[in-house]
Structures are given as C-alpha cells and as structure tokens.
Coordinates of C-alpha atoms in Angstrom, one line a residue:
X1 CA 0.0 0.0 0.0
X2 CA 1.9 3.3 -0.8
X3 CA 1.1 5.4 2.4
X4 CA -0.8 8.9 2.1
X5 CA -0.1 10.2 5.8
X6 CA 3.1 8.6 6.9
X7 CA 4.6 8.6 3.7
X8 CA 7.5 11.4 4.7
X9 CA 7.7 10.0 8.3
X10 CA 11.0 8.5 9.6
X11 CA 12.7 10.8 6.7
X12 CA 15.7 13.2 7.9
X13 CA 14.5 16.6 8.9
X14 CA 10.6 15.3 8.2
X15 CA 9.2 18.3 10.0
X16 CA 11.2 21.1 7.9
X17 CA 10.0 22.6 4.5
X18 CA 12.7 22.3 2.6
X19 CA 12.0 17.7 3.4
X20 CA 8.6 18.6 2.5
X21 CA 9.2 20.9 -0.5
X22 CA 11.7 18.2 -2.3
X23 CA 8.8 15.2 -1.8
X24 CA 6.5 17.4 -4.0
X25 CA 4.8 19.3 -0.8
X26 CA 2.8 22.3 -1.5
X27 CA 2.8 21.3 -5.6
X28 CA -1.0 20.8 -5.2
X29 CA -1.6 24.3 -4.4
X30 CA -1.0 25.6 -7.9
X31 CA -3.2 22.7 -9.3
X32 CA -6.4 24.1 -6.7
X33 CA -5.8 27.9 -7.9
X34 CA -6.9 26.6 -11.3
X35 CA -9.9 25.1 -9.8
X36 CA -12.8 26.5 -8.4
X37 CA -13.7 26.4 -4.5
X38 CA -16.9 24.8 -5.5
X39 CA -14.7 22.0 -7.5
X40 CA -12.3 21.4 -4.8
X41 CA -15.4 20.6 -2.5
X42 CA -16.7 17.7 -5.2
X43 CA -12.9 16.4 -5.0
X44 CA -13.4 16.0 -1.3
X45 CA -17.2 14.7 -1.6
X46 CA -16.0 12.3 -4.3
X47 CA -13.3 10.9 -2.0
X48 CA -15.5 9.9 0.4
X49 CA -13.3 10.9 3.2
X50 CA -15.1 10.6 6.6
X51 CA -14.1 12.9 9.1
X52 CA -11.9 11.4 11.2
X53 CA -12.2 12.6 14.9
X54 CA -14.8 10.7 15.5
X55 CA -18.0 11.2 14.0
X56 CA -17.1 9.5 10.6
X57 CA -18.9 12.2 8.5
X58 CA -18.1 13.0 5.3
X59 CA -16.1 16.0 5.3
X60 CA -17.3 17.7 1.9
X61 CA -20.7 17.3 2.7
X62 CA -20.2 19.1 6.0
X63 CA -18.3 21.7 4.2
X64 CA -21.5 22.4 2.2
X65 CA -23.5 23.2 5.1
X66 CA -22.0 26.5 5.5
X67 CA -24.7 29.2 4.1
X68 CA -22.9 31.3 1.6
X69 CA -23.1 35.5 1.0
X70 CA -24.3 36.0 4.2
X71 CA -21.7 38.6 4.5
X72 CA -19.8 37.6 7.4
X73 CA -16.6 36.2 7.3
X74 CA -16.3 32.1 7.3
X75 CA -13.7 30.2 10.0
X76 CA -11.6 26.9 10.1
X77 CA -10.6 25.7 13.3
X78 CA -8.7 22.3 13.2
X79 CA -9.5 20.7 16.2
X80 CA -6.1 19.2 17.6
X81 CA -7.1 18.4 21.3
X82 CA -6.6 15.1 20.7
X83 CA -7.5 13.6 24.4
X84 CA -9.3 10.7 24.0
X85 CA -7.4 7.7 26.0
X86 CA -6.4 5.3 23.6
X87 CA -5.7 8.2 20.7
X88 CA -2.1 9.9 20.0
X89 CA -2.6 9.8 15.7
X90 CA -2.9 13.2 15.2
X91 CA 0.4 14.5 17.6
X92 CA 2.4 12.1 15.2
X93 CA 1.5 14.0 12.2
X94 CA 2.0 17.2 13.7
X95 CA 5.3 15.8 15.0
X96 CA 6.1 14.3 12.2
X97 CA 5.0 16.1 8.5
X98 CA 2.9 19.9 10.4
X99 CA 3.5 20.7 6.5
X100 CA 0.9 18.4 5.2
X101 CA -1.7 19.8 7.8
X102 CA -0.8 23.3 6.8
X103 CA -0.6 22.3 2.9
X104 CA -4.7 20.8 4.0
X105 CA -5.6 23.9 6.0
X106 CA -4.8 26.0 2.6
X107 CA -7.2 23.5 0.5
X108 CA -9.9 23.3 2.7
X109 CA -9.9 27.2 3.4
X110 CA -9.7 27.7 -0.1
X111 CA -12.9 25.3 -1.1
X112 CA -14.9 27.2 2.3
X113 CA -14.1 30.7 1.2
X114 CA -12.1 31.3 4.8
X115 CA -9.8 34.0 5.6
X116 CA -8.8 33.2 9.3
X117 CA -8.2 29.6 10.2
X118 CA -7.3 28.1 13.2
X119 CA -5.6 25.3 15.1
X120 CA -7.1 24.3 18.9
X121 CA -4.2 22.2 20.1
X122 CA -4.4 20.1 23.3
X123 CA -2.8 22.5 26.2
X124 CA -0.6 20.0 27.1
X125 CA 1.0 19.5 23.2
X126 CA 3.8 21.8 24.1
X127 CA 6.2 20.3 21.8
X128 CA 3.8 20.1 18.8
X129 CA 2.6 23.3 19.3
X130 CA 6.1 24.2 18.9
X131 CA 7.0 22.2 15.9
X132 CA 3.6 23.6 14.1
X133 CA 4.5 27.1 15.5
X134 CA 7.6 26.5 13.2
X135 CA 6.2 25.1 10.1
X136 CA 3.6 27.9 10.3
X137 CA 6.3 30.6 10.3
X138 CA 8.4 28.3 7.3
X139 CA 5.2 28.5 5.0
X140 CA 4.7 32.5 5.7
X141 CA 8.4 32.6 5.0
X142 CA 7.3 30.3 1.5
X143 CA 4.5 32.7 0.6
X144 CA 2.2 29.8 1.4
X145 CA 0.4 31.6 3.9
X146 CA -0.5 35.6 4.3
X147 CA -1.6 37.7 1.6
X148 CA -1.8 36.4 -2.4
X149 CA -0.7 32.9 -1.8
X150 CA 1.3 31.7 -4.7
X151 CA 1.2 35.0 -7.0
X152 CA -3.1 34.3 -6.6
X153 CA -5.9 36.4 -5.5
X154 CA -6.5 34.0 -2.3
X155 CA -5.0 35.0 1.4
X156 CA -4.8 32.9 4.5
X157 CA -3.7 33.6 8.3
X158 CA -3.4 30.4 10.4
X159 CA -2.9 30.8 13.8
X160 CA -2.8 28.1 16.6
X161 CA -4.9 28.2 20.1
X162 CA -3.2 25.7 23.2
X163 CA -5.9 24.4 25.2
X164 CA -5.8 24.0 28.7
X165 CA -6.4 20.3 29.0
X166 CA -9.6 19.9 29.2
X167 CA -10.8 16.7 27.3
X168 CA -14.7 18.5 26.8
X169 CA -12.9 20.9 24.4
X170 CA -12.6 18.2 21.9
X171 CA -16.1 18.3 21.2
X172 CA -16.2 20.8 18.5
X173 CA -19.1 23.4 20.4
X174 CA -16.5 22.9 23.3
X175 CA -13.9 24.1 21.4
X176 CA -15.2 27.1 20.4
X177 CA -16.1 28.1 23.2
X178 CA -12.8 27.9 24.8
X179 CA -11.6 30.0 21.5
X180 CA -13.8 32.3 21.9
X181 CA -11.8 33.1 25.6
X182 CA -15.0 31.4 27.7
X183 CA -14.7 28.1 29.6
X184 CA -14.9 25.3 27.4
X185 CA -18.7 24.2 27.7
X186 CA -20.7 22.2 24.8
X187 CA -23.5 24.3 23.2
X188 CA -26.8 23.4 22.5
X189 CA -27.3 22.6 19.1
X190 CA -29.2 23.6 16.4
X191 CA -27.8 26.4 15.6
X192 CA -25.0 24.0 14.4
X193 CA -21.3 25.6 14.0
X194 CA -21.9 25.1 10.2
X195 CA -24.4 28.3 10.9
X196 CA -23.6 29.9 14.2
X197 CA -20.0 28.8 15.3
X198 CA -16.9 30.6 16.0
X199 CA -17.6 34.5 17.3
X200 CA -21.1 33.7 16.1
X201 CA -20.1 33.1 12.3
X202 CA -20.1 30.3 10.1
X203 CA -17.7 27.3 10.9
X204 CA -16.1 24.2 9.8
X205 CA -14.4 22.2 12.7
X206 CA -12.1 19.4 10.9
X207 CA -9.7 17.2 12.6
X208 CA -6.0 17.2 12.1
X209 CA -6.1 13.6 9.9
X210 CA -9.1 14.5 8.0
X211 CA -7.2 18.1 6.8
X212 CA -3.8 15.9 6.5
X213 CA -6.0 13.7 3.5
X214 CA -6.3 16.6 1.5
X215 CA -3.2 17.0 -0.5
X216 CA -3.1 13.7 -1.6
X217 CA -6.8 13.9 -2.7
X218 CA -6.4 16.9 -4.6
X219 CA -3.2 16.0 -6.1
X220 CA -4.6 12.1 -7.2
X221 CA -8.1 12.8 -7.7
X222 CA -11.4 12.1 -5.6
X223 CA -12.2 9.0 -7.3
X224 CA -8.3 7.4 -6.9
X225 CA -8.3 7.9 -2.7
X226 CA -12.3 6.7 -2.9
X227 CA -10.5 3.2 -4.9
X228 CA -8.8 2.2 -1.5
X229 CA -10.5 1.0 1.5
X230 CA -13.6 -1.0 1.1
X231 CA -17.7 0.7 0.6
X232 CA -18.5 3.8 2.3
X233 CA -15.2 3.5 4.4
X234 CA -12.5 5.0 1.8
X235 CA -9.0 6.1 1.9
X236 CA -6.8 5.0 5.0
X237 CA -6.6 5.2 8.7
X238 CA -4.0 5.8 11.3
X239 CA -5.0 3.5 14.1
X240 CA -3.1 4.5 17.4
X241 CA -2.4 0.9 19.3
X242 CA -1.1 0.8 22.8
X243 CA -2.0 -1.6 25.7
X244 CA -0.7 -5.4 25.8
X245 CA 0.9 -6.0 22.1
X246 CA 3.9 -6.4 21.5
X247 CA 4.3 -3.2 18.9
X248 CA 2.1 -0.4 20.0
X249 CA 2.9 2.8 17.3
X250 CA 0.7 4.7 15.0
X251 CA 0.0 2.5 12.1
X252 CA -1.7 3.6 8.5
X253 CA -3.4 0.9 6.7
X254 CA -6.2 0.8 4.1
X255 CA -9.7 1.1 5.8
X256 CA -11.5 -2.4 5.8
X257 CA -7.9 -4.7 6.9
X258 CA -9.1 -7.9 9.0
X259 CA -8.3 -7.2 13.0
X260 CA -6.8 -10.3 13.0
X261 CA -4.6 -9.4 9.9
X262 CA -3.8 -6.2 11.6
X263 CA -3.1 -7.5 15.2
X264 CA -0.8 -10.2 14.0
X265 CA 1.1 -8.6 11.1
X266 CA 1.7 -5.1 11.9
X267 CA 1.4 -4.8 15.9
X268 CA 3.1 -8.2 16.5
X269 CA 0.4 -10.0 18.6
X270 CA -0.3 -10.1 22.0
X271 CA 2.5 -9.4 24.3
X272 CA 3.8 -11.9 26.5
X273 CA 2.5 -15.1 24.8
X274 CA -1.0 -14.1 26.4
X275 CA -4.2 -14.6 24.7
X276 CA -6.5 -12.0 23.6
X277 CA -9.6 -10.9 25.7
X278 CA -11.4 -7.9 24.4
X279 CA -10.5 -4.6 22.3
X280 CA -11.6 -1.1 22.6
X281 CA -11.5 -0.9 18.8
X282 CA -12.1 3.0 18.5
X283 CA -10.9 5.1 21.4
X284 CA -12.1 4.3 25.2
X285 CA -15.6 5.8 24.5
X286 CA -17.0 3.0 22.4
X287 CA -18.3 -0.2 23.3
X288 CA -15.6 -2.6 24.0
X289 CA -15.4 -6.1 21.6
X290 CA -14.8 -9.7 22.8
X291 CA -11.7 -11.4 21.8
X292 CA -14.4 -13.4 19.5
X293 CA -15.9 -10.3 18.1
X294 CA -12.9 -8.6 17.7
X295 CA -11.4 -11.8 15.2
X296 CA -14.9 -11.3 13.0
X297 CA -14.5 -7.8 11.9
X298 CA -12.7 -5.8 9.7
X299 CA -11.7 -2.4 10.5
X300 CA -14.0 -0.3 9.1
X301 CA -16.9 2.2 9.6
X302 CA -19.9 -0.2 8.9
X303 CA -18.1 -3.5 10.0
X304 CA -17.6 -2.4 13.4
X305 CA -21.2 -0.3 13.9
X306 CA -22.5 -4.3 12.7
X307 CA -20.6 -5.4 15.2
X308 CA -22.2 -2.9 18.3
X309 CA -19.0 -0.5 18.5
X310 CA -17.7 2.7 16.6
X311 CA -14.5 3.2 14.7
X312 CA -14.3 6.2 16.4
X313 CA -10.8 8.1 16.6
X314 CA -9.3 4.9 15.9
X315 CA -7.3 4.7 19.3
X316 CA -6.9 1.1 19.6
X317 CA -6.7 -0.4 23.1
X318 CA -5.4 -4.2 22.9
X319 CA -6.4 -5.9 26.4
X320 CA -4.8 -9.4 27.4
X321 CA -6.4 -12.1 29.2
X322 CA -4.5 -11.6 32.5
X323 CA -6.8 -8.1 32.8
X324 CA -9.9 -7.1 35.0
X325 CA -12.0 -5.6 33.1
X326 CA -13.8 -4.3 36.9
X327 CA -10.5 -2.3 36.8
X328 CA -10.0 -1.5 33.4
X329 CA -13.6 0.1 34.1
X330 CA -13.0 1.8 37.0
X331 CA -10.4 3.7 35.3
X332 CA -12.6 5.0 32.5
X333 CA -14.9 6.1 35.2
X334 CA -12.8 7.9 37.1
X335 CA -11.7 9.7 34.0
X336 CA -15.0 10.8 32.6
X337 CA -15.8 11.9 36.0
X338 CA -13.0 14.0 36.4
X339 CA -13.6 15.2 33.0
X340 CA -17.6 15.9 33.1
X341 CA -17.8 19.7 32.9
X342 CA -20.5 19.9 35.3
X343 CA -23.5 21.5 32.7
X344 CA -25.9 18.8 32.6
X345 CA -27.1 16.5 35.5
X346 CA -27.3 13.2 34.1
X347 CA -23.4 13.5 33.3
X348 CA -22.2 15.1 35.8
X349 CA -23.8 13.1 38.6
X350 CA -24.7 9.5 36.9
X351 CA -20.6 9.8 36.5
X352 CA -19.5 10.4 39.9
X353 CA -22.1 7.5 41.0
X354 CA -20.8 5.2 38.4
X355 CA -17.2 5.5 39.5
X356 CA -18.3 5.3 43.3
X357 CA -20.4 2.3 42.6
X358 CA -16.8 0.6 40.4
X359 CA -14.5 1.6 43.1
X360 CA -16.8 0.0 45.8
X361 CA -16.8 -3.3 43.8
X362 CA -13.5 -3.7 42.4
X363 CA -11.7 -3.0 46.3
X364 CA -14.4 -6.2 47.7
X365 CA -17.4 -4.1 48.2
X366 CA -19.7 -4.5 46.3
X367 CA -23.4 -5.4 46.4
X368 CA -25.8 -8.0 44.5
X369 CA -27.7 -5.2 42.9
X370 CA -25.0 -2.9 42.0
X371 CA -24.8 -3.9 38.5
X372 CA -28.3 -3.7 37.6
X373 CA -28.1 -0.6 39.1
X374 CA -25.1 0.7 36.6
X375 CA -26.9 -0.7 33.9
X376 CA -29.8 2.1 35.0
X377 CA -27.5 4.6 35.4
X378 CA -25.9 3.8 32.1
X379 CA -29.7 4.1 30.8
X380 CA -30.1 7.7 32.4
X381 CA -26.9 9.1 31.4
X382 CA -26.8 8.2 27.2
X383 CA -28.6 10.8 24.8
X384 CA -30.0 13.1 27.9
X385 CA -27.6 15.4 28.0
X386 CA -25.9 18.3 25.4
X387 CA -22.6 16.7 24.0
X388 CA -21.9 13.0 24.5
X389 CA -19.6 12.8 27.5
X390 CA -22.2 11.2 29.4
X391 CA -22.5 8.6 25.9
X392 CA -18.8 8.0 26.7
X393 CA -18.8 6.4 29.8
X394 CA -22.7 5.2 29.2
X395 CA -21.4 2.7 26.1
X396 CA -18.0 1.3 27.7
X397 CA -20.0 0.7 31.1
X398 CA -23.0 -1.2 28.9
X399 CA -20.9 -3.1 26.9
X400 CA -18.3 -3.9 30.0
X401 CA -21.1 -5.1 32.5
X402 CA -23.0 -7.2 30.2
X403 CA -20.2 -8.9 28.0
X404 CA -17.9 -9.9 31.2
X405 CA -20.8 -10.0 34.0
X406 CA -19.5 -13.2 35.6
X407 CA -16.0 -11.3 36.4
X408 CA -18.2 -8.8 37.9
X409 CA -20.3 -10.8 39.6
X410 CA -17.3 -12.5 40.8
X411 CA -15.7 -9.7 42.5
X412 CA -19.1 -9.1 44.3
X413 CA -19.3 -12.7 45.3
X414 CA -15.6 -13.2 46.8
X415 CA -14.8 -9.9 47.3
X416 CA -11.3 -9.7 45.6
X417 CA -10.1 -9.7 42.3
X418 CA -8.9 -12.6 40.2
X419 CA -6.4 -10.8 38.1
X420 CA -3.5 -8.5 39.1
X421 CA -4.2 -4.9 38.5
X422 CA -3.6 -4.0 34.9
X423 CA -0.5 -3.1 33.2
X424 CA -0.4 -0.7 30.4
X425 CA 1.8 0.1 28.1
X426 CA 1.8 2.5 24.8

C-alpha cells in the first residue's frame, strides 16, 4: 500500500520545509488555484473521506453546510485536542509532517471561502505546538500563507490556540467556546457551528487527519483515494495501538484490513505469549469487543457499527487475558468523571455515582444489585444530556457489565479480584 499520511515519516529533517518541499509538498496548491472552490469541495465529496475525529462524516458534505453571502466572514478551526485515551494519531502527524496539515488547512480554506483559520491544540501538546509554531512561520516565509498565496488572489492567516487540557474541548461546540476566551462548555445545538460557530459566524471544525488527506486527494483525484478501502469506508486510517501488544505505534493501513490481519502482522500479537480478551476498537468511548468479536471484523466504519462499536478516533486499546476488566472500568470512570464539565445532570452526577459504585466493587465491596443498578445509570446518562460525555462512559459501562458479567459478579461474590491490577503500556 503506498502510504498517504506517513509517507514522509522517519525521513531526515521530516518536519522542515525544505524535506517537504523536495517530496513534492505544497505542488497541489498551484493545481487548486486553477480550480474552483466549488470544484475542490466535489474532489473531497467524491473521495469519500469521513471525518476522522470521530463522528465519521463526510467531510465535503459538512463543508457544504455552511450558508454562503451571508456577509460575514467564514472560520476553520482544526480541532487538535486530541484527548481521548487510547488516541495519540494526530500529535504524530504534527510531529512528524505539520506541512501536510498546513498544505490541507490551505485546501480546505480555499474550497470554504475562509480567511482566518485556526488550530485548537491540546494544552498540554507543548512540543507540537512548537513544531507547528515552526512550520507555520516556514510557510509565511514560502508565501504559502498571508496575503496572495502563490502570486493568486486568495490570502490565508493560520494561527494556533493551546488548550488547557480539558478533554470537553474536543467536542467541536467545546472548542469554540474555549476559543472564543470562555470556559470550554458544549453548546446546545441547532444552531449547528456550520451556521452559528466561531464568534457567532459560520464554521467548519475538521480534525488534524481529515485536513492531512487533503493534499493527496487533490493531487490524485477524488475518485483514486475513494479506490482504497472498502464501501462507504474509503482512503486509510492511522490507528493508534497501545495496551498489551507487543508493537504499539501509530500505524496507516487501508480502511477495511481484517483485525486479525492487523493485530498479528503489523502490531506483533499479543505481548507476552498471552491470549486476547477484548479490544476497545475505537478510542475508550466505544463499546468494547470480545476477543471473538474482535477476530470477526474488519476495521472499518460499517463493520464495526455491525458489530455494536464505533470506529471512532481509531485509538486502539489491545487488552490481554490476565486483565480485570472491573478495573479496566473503574479507570474510564474515574476519567470521565473527572472530565464531566458539570452542565448537565445526568453527566455530571450518573458519573460520579458510576465511578463510586466501580471503586466499591473492584476493592471487595460490592453489592448483589449494583450492577443492575449501573446498567440504569448507564440508561439515564446516554442521549439526555448536550454533548456526548455522558454517551462515553454510558457505552464502555453497557458493553463492559453485560459482556464480562461473571468477572463482575465475581468480585461481588468473593470480594477480591482474580487478576492482578492492569498493566499498560503505549
């Protein structure tokens, strides 16, 4: 497979201009002035790239949301507050090639008519931040940023925001907010940010893979990157892999690869000669998979939702069969309970009593109808609140109490745990 994101990784100097300049970087740009915005926006549609932060939705389609004329001006903010446990793809491309962000950040600003664009990067990114800082001042020093980019009519400032570590500020309303200078608190929607986002004007939040895509699409064609992959799910993926393997690393490979094909061959198996017992396929947020349902899918969009989970932001947790999954659990908890901003009820208490009622258990205290009781929780927390924090911990909690209920009813029973406490690694 000849690699679209990682193709200039491991290269001497990757990070620098003059490494991405001599692989071709920033050739595209004269091809788009040639183009219309409106035909750079079929490119993307015809690619078929999903947004990748998440959601999965196709980025040119969410591009055409944006009402046009209304005479104010039109934002990009490229949402790099990548703090999802289990996720670390985006830091290696800004590590490793910020020029194919910024080289994306020109296209897509350039299809949505966007003067001002902007970069929310995860407060505690320092060293990225840096390394874009860098690249950013390279391409003004290029004339690929600023006023008449390229000798054309079409000028671009691109300025980067650092968070302050708050994992709600990856939810694109969030985000805004906490540009806008306020504390980062979801919004309720509609007015969608397509409409009403950044200093109340229309808005495009992408994330940093998604932009990354767009050189290559522009320079190969819509139709070439919607070739790879398999159905609806098109182009590639960087999966982020850490937990018990023996190879964790960002990986890109072709959406729609076998798990098993991608466990064995590229992250080298389970570590320690253990045997598989579940995946968190997509980011700790979705629904974890049995070592069974794992080895049945392929790793794509509609493979997974058939199999009850979410491709998510492809952070890929491998978890061996010397694990509690009571702990493993108890650890989400405590992290979307520490990360709950507080606005609606169902989040901000259902968590605290989930993690409460998963500390109890897991340290020998816990009761008979405790897990019916999370399972109720888990029922009053998804879909009734603004953003999907409270979803977050509602899924993994579901999925973890039902698929491994006799661990769980083990610890209740004899009051200690049967496994060690977890290691990690990645």
């Amino acid at each position: 497979m000849e690699p679209i994101l990682t193709k200039n990784w491991g290269k001497p100097h990757s990070r620098s201009i003059q490494t991405y300049l001599a692989q071709g970087g920033y050739a595209t740009l004269k091809k788009m002035f040639q183009m219309s915005p409106e035909q750079v926006t079929e490119e993307a549609k015809r690619s078929g790239l999903r947004g990748r932060g998440g959601a999965g939705f196709p980025a040119g389609v969410k591009w055409g949301f944006v009402p046009k004329n209304t005479g104010k001006p039109i934002y990009l903010c490229i949402n790099a507050d990548e703090s999802e446990p289990g996720t670390f793809k985006d830091r290696a491309i800004l590590e490793n090639d910020p020029h194919m962000l910024i080289e994306g950040v020109i296209i897509a600003s350039y299809a949505l008519g966007v003067r001002t664009a902007y970069q929310y990067i995860r407060g505690e990114f320092y060293r990225p931040w840096e390394m874009v800082e860098q690249a950013i001042a390279e391409a003004y020093q290029h004339g690929f940023l600023g006023q008449n980019i390229c000798g054309s009519n079409f000028s671009l400032d691109f300025y980067q925001h650092r968070g302050a570590g708050a994992y709600i500020c990856g939810e694109e309303t969030g985000l805004i907010e906490s540009l806008e200078g306020k504390r980062g608190m979801p919004r309720i929607k509609p007015p969608f940010p397509a409409v009403s986002g950044a200093f109340g004007c229309p808005t495009v939040v992408n994330n940093v893979e998604t932009i990354a895509a767009l050189p290559w699409i522009l320079e190969h064609g819509g139709e070439a990157y919607a070739k790879i992959g398999v159905g609806k799910s098109t182009g590639t993926k960087l999966w982020s892999v850490s937990g018990h393997v023996n190879r964790p690393g960002v990986y890109e490979v072709p959406l729609g690869i076998p798990f098993k094909l991608f466990l064995e061959e590229y992250c080298g198996g389970v570590w320690k000669g253990r045997k598989l017992k579940a995946v968190i396929v997509g980011g700790s947020s979705v629904p974890v998979l049995t070592a069974d349902e794992a080895f049945a899918v392929t790793l794509d969009y509609e493979s997974l939702q058939g199999a009850g989970t979410f491709l998510g932001s492809g952070g890929m947790i491998i978890i061996d069969d010397q694990t509690s999954m009571v702990a493993a659990l108890e650890n989400l908890a405590v992290f979307y309970h520490h990360e709950s901003c507080g606005q609606c009820t169902p989040c901000r208490e259902g968590s605290g009593w989930v993690e409460k009622i998963l500390h109890r258990l897991y340290h020998g205290e816990g009761r008979h109808e405790d897990l019916a009781l999370l399972q109720d929780l888990a029922d009053k927390m998804q879909g009734r609140t603004i953003c999907a924090l409270a979803d977050a911990l509602a899924m993994p909690v579901r999925s973890y109490v039902t698929k491994f209920r006799t661990e769980f009813e083990a610890f209740i029973r004899e009051g200690r745990s049967p496994y060690p406490a977890p290691e990690w690694q990645g």
